[in-house]
Coordinates of C-alpha atoms and ligand atoms in Angstrom, one line a residue:
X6 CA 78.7 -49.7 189.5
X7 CA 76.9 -50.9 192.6
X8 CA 74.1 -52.8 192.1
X9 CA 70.5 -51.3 193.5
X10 CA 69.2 -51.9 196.4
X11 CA 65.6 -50.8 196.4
X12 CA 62.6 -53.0 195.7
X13 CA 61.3 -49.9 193.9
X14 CA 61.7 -50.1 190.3
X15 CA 62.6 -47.0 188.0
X16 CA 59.2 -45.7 187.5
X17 CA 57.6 -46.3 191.2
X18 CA 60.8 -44.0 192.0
X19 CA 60.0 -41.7 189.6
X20 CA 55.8 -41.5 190.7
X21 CA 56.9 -41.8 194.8
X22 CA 58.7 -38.2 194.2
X23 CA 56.2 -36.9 191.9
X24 CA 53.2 -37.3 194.2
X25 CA 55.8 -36.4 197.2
X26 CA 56.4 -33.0 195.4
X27 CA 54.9 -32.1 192.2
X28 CA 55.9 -32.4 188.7
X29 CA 57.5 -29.2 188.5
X30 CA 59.8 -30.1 191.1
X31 CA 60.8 -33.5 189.7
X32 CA 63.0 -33.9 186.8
X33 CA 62.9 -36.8 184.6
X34 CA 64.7 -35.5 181.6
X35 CA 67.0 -38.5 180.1
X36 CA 69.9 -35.6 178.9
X37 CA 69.8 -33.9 182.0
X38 CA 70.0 -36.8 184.2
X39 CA 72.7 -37.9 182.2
X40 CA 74.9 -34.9 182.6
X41 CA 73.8 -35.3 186.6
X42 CA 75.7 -39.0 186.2
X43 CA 78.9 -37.5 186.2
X44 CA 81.6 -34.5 187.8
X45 CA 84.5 -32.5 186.6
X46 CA 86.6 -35.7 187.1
X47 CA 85.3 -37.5 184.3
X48 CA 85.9 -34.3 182.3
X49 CA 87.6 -36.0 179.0
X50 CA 85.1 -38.3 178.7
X51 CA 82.0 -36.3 179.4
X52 CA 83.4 -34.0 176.4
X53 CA 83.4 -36.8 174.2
X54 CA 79.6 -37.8 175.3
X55 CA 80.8 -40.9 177.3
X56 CA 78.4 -41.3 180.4
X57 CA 79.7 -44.1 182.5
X58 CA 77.6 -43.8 185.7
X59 CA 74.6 -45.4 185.7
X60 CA 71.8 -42.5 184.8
X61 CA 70.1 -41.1 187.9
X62 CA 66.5 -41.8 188.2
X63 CA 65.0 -38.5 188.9
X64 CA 66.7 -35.6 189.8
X65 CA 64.6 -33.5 192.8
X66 CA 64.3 -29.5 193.7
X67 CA 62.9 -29.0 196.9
X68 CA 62.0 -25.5 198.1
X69 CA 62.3 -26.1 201.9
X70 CA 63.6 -28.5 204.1
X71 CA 60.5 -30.0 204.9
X72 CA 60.9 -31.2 201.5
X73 CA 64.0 -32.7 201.4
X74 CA 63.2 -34.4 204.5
X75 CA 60.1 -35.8 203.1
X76 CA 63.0 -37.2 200.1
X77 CA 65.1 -38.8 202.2
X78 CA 62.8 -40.7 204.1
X79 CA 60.8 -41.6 201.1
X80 CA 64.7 -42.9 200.1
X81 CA 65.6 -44.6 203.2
X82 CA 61.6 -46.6 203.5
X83 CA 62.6 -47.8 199.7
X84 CA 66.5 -47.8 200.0
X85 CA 66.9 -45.5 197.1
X86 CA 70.6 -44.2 196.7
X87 CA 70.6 -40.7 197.1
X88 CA 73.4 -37.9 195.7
X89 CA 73.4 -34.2 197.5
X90 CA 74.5 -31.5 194.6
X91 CA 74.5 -27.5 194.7
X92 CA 76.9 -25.8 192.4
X93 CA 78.1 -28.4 190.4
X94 CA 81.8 -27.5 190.6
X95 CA 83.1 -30.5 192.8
X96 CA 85.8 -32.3 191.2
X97 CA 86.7 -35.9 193.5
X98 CA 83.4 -38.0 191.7
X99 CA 81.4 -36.6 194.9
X100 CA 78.3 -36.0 192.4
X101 CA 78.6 -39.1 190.4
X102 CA 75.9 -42.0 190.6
X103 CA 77.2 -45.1 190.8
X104 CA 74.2 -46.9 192.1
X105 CA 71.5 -47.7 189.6
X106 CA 68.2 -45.7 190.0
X107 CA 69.8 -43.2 192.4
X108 CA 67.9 -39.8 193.1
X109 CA 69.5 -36.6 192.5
X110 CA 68.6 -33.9 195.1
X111 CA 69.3 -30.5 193.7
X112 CA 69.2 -27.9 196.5
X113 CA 69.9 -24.8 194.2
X114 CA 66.0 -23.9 194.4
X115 CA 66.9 -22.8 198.2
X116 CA 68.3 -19.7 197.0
X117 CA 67.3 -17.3 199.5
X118 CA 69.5 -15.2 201.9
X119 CA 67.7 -14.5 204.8
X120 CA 69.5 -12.3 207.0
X121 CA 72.4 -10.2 207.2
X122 CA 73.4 -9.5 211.0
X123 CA 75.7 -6.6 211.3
X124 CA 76.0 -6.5 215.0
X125 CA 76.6 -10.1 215.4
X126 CA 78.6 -10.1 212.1
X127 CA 77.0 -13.0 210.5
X128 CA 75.0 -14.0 207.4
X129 CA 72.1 -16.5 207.0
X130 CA 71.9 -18.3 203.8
X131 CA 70.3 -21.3 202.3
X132 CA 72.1 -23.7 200.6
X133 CA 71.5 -22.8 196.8
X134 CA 72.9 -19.2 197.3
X135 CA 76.2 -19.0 195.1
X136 CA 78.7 -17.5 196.9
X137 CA 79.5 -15.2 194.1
X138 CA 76.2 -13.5 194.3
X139 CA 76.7 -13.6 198.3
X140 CA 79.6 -11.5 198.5
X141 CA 78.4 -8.8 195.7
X142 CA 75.5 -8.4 198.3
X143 CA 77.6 -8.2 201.6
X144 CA 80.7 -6.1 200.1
X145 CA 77.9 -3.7 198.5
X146 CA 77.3 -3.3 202.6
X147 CA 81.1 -2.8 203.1
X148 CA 81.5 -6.8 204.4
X149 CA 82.7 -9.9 203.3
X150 CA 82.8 -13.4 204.5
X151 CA 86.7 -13.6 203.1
X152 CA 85.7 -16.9 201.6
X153 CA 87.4 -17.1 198.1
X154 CA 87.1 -20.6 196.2
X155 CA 88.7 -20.4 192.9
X156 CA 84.8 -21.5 192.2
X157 CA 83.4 -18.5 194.0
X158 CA 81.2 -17.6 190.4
X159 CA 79.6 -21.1 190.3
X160 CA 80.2 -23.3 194.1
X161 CA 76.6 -22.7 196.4
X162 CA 77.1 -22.4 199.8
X163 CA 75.5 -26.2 200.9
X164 CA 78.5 -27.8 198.6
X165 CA 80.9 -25.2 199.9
X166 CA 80.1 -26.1 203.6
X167 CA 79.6 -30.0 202.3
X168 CA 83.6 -30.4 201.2
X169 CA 85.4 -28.1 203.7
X170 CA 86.2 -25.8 201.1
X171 CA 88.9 -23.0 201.2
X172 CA 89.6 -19.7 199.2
X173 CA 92.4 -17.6 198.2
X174 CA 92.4 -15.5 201.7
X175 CA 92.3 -18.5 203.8
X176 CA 95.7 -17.2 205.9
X177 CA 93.6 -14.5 207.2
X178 CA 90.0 -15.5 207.0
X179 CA 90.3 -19.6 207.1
X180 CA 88.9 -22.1 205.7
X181 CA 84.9 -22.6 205.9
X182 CA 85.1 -24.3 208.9
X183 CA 86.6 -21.6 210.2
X184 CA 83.7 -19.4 209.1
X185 CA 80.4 -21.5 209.6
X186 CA 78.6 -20.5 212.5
X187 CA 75.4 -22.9 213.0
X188 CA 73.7 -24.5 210.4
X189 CA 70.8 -26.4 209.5
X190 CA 71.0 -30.0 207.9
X191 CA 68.4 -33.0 207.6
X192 CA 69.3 -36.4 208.0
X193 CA 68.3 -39.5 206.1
X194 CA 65.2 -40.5 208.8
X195 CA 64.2 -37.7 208.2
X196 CA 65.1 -35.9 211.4
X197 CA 65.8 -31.5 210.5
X198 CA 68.7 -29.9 212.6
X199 CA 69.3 -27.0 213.4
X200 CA 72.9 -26.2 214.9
X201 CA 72.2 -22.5 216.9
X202 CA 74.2 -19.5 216.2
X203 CA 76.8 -18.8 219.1
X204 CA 80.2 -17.2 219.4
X205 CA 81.8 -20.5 221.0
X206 CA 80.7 -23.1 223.6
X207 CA 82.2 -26.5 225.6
X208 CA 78.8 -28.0 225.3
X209 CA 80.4 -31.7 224.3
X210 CA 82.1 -31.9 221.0
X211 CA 81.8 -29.1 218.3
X212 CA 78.8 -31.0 216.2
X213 CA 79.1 -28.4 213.5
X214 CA 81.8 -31.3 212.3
X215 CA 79.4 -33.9 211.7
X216 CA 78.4 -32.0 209.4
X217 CA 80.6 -29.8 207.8
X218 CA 82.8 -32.1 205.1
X219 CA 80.4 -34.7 205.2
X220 CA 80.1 -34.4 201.4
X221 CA 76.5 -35.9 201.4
X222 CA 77.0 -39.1 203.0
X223 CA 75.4 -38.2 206.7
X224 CA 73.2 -35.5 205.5
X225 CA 71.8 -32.9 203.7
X226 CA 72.7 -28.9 204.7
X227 CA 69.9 -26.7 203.9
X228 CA 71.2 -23.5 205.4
X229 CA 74.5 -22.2 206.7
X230 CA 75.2 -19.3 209.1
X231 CA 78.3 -18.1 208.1
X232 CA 81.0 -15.0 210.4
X233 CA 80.8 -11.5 208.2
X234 CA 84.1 -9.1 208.3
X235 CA 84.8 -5.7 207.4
X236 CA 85.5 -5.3 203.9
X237 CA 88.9 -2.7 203.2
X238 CA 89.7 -3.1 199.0
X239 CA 91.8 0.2 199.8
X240 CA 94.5 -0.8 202.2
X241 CA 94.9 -4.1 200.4
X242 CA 98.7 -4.1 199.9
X243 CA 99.6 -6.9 197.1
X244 CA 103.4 -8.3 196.8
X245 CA 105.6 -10.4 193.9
X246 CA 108.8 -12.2 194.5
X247 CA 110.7 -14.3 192.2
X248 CA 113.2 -16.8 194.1
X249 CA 115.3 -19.4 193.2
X250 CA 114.9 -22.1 194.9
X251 CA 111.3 -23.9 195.6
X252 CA 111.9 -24.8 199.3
X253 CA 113.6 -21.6 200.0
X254 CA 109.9 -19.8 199.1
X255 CA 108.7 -22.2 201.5
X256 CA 110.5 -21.7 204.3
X257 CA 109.9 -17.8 203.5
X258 CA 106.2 -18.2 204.0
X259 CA 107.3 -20.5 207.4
X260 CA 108.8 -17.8 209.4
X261 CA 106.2 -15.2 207.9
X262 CA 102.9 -17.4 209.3
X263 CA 104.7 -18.6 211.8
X264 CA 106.0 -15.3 213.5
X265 CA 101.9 -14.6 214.0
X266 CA 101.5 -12.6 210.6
X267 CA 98.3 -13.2 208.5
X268 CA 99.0 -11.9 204.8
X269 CA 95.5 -12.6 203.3
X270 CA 96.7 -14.4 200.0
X271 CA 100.1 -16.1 201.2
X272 CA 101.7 -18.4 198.1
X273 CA 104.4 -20.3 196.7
X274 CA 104.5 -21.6 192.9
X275 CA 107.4 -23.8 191.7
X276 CA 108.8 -23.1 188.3
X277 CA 106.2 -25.0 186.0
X278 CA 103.4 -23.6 187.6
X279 CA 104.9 -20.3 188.1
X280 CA 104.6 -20.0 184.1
X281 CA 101.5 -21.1 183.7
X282 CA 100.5 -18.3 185.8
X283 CA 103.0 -15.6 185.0
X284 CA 104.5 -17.0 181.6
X285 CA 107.7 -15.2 181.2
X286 CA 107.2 -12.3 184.1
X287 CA 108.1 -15.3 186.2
X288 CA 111.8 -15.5 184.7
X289 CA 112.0 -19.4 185.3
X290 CA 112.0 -18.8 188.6
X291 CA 109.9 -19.8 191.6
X292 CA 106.9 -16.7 192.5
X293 CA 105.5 -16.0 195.5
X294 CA 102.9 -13.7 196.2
X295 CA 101.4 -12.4 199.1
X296 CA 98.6 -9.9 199.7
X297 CA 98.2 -7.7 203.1
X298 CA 94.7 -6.3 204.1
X299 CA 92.3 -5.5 206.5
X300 CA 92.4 -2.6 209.0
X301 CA 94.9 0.1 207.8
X302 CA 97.8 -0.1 210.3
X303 CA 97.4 -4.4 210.3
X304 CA 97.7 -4.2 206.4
X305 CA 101.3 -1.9 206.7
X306 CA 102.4 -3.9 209.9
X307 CA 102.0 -7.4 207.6
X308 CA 103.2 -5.3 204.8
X309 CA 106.8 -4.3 206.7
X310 CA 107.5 -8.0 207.7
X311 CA 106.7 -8.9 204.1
X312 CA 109.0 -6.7 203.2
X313 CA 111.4 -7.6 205.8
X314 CA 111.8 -11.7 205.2
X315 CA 111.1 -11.6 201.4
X316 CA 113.7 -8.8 199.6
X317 CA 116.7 -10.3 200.9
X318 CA 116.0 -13.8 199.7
X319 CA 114.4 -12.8 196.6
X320 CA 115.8 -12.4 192.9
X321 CA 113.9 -9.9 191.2
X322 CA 110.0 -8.9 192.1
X323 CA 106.5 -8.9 190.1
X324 CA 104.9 -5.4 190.6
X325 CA 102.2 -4.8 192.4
X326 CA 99.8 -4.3 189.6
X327 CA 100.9 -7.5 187.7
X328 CA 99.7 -9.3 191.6
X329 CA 96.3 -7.6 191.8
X330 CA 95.3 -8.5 187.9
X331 CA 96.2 -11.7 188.3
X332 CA 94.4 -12.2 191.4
X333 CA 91.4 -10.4 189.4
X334 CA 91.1 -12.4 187.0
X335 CA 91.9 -15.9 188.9
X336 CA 88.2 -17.3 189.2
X337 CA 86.7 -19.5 187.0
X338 CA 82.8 -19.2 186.1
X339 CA 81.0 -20.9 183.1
X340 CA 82.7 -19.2 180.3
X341 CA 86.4 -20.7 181.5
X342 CA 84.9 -24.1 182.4
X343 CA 83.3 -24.3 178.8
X344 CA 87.0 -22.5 177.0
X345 CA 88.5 -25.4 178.5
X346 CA 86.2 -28.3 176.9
X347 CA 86.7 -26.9 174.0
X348 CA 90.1 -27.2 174.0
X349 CA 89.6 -30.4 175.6
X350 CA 87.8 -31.6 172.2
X351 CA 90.5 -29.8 169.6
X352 CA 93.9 -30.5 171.3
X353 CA 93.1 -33.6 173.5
X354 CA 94.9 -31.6 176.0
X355 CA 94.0 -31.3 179.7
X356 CA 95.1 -30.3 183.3
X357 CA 94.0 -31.5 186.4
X358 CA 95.4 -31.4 190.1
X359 CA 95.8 -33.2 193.5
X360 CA 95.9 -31.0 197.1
X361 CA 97.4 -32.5 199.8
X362 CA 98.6 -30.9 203.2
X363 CA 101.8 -31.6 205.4
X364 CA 104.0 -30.4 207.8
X365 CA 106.6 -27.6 207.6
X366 CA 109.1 -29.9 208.3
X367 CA 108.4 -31.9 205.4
X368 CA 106.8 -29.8 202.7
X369 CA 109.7 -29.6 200.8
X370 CA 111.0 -33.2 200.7
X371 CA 106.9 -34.1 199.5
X372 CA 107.6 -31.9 196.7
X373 CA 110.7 -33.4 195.6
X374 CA 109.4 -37.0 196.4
X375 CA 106.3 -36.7 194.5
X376 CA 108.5 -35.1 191.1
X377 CA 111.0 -37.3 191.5
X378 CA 108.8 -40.7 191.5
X379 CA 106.2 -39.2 188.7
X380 CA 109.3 -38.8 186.6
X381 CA 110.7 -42.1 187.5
X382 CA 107.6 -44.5 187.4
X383 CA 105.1 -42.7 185.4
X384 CA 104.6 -44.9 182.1
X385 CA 103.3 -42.0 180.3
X386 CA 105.6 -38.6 181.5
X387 CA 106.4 -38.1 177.7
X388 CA 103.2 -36.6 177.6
X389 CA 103.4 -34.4 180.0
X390 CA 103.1 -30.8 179.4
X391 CA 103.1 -29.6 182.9
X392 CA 104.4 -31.1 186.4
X393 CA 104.3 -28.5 189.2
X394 CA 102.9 -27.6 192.6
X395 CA 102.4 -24.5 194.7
X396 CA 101.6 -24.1 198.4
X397 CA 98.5 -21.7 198.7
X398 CA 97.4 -22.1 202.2
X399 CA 99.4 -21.7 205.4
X400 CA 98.9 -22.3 209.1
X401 CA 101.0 -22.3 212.1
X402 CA 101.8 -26.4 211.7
X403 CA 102.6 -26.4 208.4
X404 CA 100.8 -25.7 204.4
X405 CA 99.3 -27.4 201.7
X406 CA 100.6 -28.8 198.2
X407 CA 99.0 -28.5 195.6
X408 CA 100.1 -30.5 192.4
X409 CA 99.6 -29.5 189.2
X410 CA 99.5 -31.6 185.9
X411 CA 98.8 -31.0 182.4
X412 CA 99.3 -33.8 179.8
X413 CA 98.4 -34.7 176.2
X414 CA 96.0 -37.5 175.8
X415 CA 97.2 -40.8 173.3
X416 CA 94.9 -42.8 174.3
X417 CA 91.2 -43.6 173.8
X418 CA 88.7 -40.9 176.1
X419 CA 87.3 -43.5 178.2
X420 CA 91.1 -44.8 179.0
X421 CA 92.1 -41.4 179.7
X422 CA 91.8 -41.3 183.9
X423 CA 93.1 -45.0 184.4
X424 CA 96.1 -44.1 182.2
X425 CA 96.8 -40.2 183.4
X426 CA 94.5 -39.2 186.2
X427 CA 94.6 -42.5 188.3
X428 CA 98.6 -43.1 188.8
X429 CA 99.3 -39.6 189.1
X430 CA 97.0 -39.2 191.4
X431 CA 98.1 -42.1 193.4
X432 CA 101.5 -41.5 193.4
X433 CA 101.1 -37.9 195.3
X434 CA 98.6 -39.4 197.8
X435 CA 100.9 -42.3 199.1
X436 CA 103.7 -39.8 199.2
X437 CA 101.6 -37.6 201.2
X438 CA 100.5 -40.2 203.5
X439 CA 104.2 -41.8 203.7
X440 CA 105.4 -38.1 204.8
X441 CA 102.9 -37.6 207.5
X442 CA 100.8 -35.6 205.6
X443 CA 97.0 -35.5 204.9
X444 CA 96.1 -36.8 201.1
X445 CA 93.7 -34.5 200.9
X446 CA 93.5 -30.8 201.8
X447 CA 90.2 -28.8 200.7
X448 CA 88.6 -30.9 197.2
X449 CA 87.2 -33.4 199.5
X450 CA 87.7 -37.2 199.3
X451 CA 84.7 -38.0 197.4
X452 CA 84.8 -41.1 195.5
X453 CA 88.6 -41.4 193.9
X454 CA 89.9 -40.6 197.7
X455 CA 88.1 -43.2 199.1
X456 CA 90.6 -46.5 199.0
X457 CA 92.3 -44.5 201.1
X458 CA 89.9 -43.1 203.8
X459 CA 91.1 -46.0 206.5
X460 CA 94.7 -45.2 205.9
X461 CA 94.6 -41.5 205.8
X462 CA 92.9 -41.8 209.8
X463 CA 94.0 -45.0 211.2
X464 CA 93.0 -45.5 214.1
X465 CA 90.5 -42.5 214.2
X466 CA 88.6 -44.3 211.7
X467 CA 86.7 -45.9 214.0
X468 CA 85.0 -42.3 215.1
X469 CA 84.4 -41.7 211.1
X470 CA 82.7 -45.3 210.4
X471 CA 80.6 -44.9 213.7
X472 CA 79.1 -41.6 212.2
X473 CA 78.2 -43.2 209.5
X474 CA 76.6 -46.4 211.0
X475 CA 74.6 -43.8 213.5
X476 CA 73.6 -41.3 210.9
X477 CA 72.9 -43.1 207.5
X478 CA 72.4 -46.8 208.8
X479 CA 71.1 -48.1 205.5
X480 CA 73.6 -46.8 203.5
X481 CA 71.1 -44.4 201.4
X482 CA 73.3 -41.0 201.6
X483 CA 76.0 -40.7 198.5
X484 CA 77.5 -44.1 198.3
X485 CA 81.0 -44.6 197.4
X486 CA 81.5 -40.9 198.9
X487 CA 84.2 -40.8 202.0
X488 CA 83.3 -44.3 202.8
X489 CA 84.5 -47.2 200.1
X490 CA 81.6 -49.0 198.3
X491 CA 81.4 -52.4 198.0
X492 CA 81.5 -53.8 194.6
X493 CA 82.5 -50.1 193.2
X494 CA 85.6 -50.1 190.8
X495 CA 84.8 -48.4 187.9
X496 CA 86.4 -46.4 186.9
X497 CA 89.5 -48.2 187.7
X498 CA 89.1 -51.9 185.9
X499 CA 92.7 -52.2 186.7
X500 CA 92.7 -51.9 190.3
X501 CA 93.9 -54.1 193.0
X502 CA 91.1 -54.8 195.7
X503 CA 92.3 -51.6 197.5
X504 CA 90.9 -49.9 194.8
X505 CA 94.5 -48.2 194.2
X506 CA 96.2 -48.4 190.3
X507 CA 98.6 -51.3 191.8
X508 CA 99.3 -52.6 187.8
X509 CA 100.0 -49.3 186.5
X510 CA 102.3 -47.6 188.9
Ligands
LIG629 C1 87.4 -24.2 188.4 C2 87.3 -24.8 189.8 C3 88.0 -24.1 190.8 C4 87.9 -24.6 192.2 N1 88.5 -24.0 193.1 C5 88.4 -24.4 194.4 C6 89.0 -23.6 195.5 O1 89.7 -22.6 195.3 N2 88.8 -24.1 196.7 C7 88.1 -25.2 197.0 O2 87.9 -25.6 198.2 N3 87.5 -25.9 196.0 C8 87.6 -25.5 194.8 N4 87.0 -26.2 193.7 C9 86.2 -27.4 194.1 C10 84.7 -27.0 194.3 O3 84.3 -25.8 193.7 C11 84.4 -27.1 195.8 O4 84.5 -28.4 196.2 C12 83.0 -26.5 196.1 O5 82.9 -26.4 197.5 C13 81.8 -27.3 195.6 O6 80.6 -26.6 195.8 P1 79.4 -26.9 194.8 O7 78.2 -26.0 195.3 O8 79.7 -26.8 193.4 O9 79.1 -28.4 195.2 P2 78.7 -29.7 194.3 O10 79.8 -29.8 193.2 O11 77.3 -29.6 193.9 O12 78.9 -30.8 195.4 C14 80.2 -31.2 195.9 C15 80.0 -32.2 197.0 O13 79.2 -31.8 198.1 C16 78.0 -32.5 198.2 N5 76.9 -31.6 198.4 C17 76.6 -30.6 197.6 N6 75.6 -29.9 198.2 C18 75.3 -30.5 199.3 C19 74.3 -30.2 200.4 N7 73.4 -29.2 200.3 N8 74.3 -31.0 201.5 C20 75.2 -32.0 201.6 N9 76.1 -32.3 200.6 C21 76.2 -31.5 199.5 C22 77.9 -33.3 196.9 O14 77.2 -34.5 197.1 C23 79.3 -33.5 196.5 O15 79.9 -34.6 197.2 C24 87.1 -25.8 192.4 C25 86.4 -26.4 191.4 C26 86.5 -25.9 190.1 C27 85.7 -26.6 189.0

């Protein structure tokens, strides 16, 4: 916990926002800001009613930006903590309160999409709008903006834009900073910005940056502007290999990406997680999956190099239909999230999982590295259920890993993430950043990242801690988030001053 900064107690807090906005718009209820304490990383012990973070002091819906700038500098005047949220779905402790008193704004009020632009192919959003309900309205108009979060039921567009988020058809489409055209953001003094809608320019640096991934500690985004594409369900072309050998998949989705091919969906699971996914379809083996679409004679051209690397490496195949359901029925909304608590509360039984991103070159090695030392040093691998990984995003440089682990729980709920969570954790971030590699490639770094913000940037980190010092000078935007807090180490009681599980690993 970090202690408070404001001279403000509780209630002035609490009567400065209500007389700023209105009652309705203010919400004081002790439950509710309780379960605003805390993110899907304290998942064990928010089942079992544990609430660690100090309890916000007022969580705030404003209905414009005017509004939310009239919060912030309200907050910065008083030094009141502040914490950005839209969907709810982040996962790195991004939405967790760990300074007393902090205030909670909400933006899923700002729920309006304002404009769909089919000549200029864009679409105008604010930032409550799920992205869910966003595409049902654009693909109803025969578009999409071929963003595809696993979270796509649930994640709004201001937290999508907030943690660089990607989707499954990032090979073609990209990841949202690929998409976001201009946006509009307000910054702790106050200031509202609107970055204008243009195809490209070499006016100075791309400032869409500052703000995209800023994860609420520079600002808060209000509206996004975001590319729109054709939408063609019918020449989607959807693929299933079974291979032996992990690194051999790899280097199969290499020579694909890198001979200029875009498959939409473009993947690689390792045996554990190929069952998880597949169960005994996936024969043991490794499965990797790739989808072709867009225009008709793009979709068979991708299709025929498909085709062309993958059947002579490959064992066996998945059929096309088994592809398509899967990737159907791959999203998560509420009634998965609240399946899995309740399993959570019967079998003490629980998955979670660390993307990281790395060269070609070394993708392979990380894999083995990060198995290899989990099974070596990891006090606890007799409970684990599942240790796996699968690459799920490509580029021309190289892909991302994303590890998966499932584990039963033998200790108490609140020791559950020092003992678990925390070392694993660790252990495929160092490996990452000892391979070249980034530590993190779409959750965001939010508050577990952050010991190792400096180290993952080096020497760029100076460009990262000036836009903090220039943007959110008193420190009021999401502490702990991107940027280290002082004084925060909870949840890790065990942690060397780094903030890292030294003792445990
Ligand atoms: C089941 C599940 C599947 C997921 N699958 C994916 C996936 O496929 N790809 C992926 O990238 N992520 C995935 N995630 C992670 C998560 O959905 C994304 O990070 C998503 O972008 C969060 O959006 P949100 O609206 O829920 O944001 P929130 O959870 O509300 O916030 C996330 C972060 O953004 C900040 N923030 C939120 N709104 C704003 C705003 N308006 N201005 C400034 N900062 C803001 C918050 O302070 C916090 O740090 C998944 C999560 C879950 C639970």
């Amino acid at each position: 916990m970090v202690s408070r900064q404001s001279a403000l107690d509780r209630s002035e807090i609490q009567d400065g926002l209500v007389t700023l906005l209105g009652a309705e718009r203010v919400g004081l209820d002790p439950g509710e800001l309780r379960e605003l304490s805390a993110d899907r990383y304290r998942k064990y012990a928010t089942v079992h009613g544990i609430y660690e973070p100090p309890v916000p002091a007022a969580v705030v819906r404003p209905q414009s930006a005017g509004e939310v700038a009239a919060v912030l500098r309200f907050a910065s005047e008083h030094l009141v903590n502040v914490v950005p949220r839209t969907g709810g779905t982040g996962t790195e402790g991004g939405l967790e309160t760990i300074v007393e008193d902090t205030i909670v704004i909400d933006g899923s009020r700002l729920d309006r999409i304002l404009e769909v632009d089919p000549i200029d192919m864009q679409v105008t959003a604010q930032c409550g709008v799920r992205l869910q309900g966003l595409e049902d309205l654009l693909r109803a108009q025969g578009f999409t903006t071929g963003h595809s979060p696993q979270s796509k039921p649930l994640a709004q567009l201001g937290g999508l834009v907030a943690t660089r988020s990607i989707g499954q058809f990032s090979t073609l489409y990209g990841g949202i900073e690929d998409m976001v055209v201009g946006l509009e953001a307000v910054f702790p003094d106050g200031t509202i910005t609107r970055i204008k809608n243009v195809p490209r320019r070499a006016a100075g640096p791309d400032i869409r940056h500052v703000v995209i991934g800023n994860e609420g500690a520079l600002c808060f985004i209000t509206e996004v502007t975001l590319k729109i594409f054709p939408y063609y369900p019918d020449n989607s072309r959807y693929f299933g290999f079974l291979l032996d050998d992990f690194s051999v998949a790899i280097d199969g989705l290499r020579q694909l990406v890198t001979a200029g091919y875009r498959p939409s969906v473009c993947r690689a699971y390792s045996p554990p997680d190929a069952r998880q996914h597949f169960g005994d379809l996936a024969q043991g083996k490794n499965v990797v999956i790739l989808v072709a679409e867009g225009p008709a004679p793009l979709a068979e051209a991708t299709g025929t190099a498909i085709e062309g690397i993958f059947s002579p490496i490959s064992a066996a195949r998945l059929g096309a239909g088994v592809v398509a359901d899967w990737l159907d029925n791959l999203n998560w909304g509420q009634d998965k999230i609240d399946a899995e608590k309740a399993t959570m509360l019967r079998e003490h039984h629980l998955g979670y999982t660390t993307e990281v991103s790395i060269g070609w070159k070394n993708a392979a090695e990380l894999y083995g590295a990060v198995i290899g030392r989990i099974r070596r040093e990891f006090p606890r691998s007799g409970d684990l259920t599942l240790l796996g990984a699968h690459s799920s995003h490509s580029y021309q440089t190289g892909t991302n890993l994303y590890f998966v682990y499932d584990y039963s729980i033998a200790t108490e709920p609140r020791d559950e993430m020092r003992e678990y969570h925390v070392p694993l954790n660790a252990i495929i971030v160092e490996e990452a950043l000892r391979l070249g590699g980034s530590m993190v490639h779409h959750h965001g770094i939010g508050k577990y990242r952050a010991p190792w913000t400096e180290e993952e940037h080096g020497s760029a980190y100076y460009l990262l801690r000036g836009l903090k010092e220039q943007f959110d000078p008193s420190g009021i935007m999401n502490a702990g988030t991107i940027f280290p807090a002082e004084g925060f180490t909870d949840p890790y009681p065990d942690a060397d001053k780094t903030g890292r599980c030294g003792g445990v690993i």
